[in-house]
Coordinates of C-alpha atoms in Angstrom, one line a residue:
X1 CA 7.7 85.6 -0.2
X2 CA 8.2 84.8 3.5
X3 CA 9.4 81.5 5.1
X4 CA 6.1 80.7 6.8
X5 CA 4.0 81.2 3.6
X6 CA 6.4 78.5 1.6
X7 CA 5.8 76.2 4.5
X8 CA 2.1 76.5 4.2
X9 CA 2.2 76.0 0.7
X10 CA 4.0 72.7 0.9
X11 CA 1.5 71.4 3.4
X12 CA -1.3 72.2 1.1
X13 CA 0.7 70.4 -1.9
X14 CA 1.3 67.4 0.4
X15 CA -2.5 67.2 1.4
X16 CA -3.4 67.6 -2.2
X17 CA -1.2 64.6 -2.8
X18 CA -2.6 62.4 -0.2
X19 CA -6.3 62.9 -1.3
X20 CA -5.2 62.3 -4.8
X21 CA -3.5 59.0 -3.8
X22 CA -6.5 58.1 -1.6
X23 CA -8.9 58.7 -4.5
X24 CA -7.1 55.9 -6.5
X25 CA -9.1 52.5 -5.5
X26 CA -7.5 49.4 -6.6
X27 CA -9.8 46.5 -7.1
X28 CA -9.7 43.7 -4.2
X29 CA -8.6 41.3 -6.9
X30 CA -5.6 43.2 -7.7
X31 CA -5.1 44.4 -4.1
X32 CA -4.8 40.9 -2.4
X33 CA -3.4 39.1 -5.4
X34 CA -0.7 36.8 -4.7
X35 CA 2.9 37.7 -6.0
X36 CA 2.6 34.9 -8.8
X37 CA -0.7 36.7 -10.1
X38 CA 0.8 40.1 -10.2
X39 CA 4.1 38.3 -12.2
X40 CA 1.3 37.0 -14.7
X41 CA -0.5 40.4 -15.1
X42 CA 2.9 42.2 -15.3
X43 CA 3.9 39.5 -18.1
X44 CA 0.8 40.2 -19.7
X45 CA 0.9 43.6 -20.0
X46 CA 4.3 43.4 -21.4
X47 CA 3.5 41.1 -24.2
X48 CA 0.5 43.4 -24.9
X49 CA 3.1 46.3 -25.3
X50 CA 5.2 43.7 -27.6
X51 CA 2.1 43.1 -29.8
X52 CA 1.4 46.8 -30.2
X53 CA 5.3 47.2 -31.2
X54 CA 5.0 44.5 -33.6
X55 CA 2.2 46.3 -35.3
X56 CA 4.2 49.5 -35.4
X57 CA 7.1 47.6 -36.8
X58 CA 4.8 46.1 -39.5
X59 CA 3.0 49.7 -40.3
X60 CA 6.8 51.0 -40.6
X61 CA 7.8 48.1 -42.8
X62 CA 4.8 48.6 -45.2
X63 CA 5.1 52.4 -45.5
X64 CA 4.5 54.0 -48.9
X65 CA 7.3 56.4 -48.8
X66 CA 10.7 54.6 -48.0
X67 CA 12.3 57.6 -47.2
X68 CA 9.9 58.5 -44.3
X69 CA 11.6 56.5 -41.5
X70 CA 10.6 56.9 -37.8
X71 CA 12.8 57.1 -35.0
X72 CA 11.0 54.6 -32.8
X73 CA 12.9 51.2 -32.8
X74 CA 9.8 48.9 -33.0
X75 CA 11.7 45.8 -33.6
X76 CA 13.9 46.4 -30.5
X77 CA 11.0 47.3 -28.2
X78 CA 9.0 44.3 -29.4
X79 CA 11.8 41.8 -28.8
X80 CA 12.7 43.1 -25.3
X81 CA 9.3 43.5 -24.2
X82 CA 8.6 40.0 -25.6
X83 CA 11.5 38.5 -23.8
X84 CA 10.8 40.3 -20.4
X85 CA 7.1 39.4 -20.7
X86 CA 7.7 35.7 -21.5
X87 CA 10.1 35.4 -18.5
X88 CA 8.0 37.3 -15.9
X89 CA 5.0 35.0 -16.9
X90 CA 6.8 32.0 -16.8
X91 CA 7.9 32.6 -13.1
X92 CA 4.3 33.7 -12.4
X93 CA 2.9 30.6 -13.5
X94 CA 5.6 28.5 -11.7
X95 CA 4.5 30.3 -8.5
X96 CA 0.9 29.3 -9.6
X97 CA 2.0 25.7 -9.8
X98 CA 3.9 25.6 -6.6
X99 CA 1.4 27.1 -4.7

């Protein structure tokens, strides 16, 4: 492989990356949202992950075979994402209130 062909391949990869990024269109509600709105959206996503982790912990606790223990720490994931989600959501709501 010569040096010139390697450069051409890098340019082709860069052009493809640009087209992939240009193909992703964000809705205007997200694109022009305030920082407070984005904080609330991220907080909501973290709270959703927390709810899914709680469901995973409940499923793990009610398993039929006690010896089949999984490796995912659902309780820790639920607790950490809930704390982070609540903190980020509170900051977003404070931003909404302050304007």
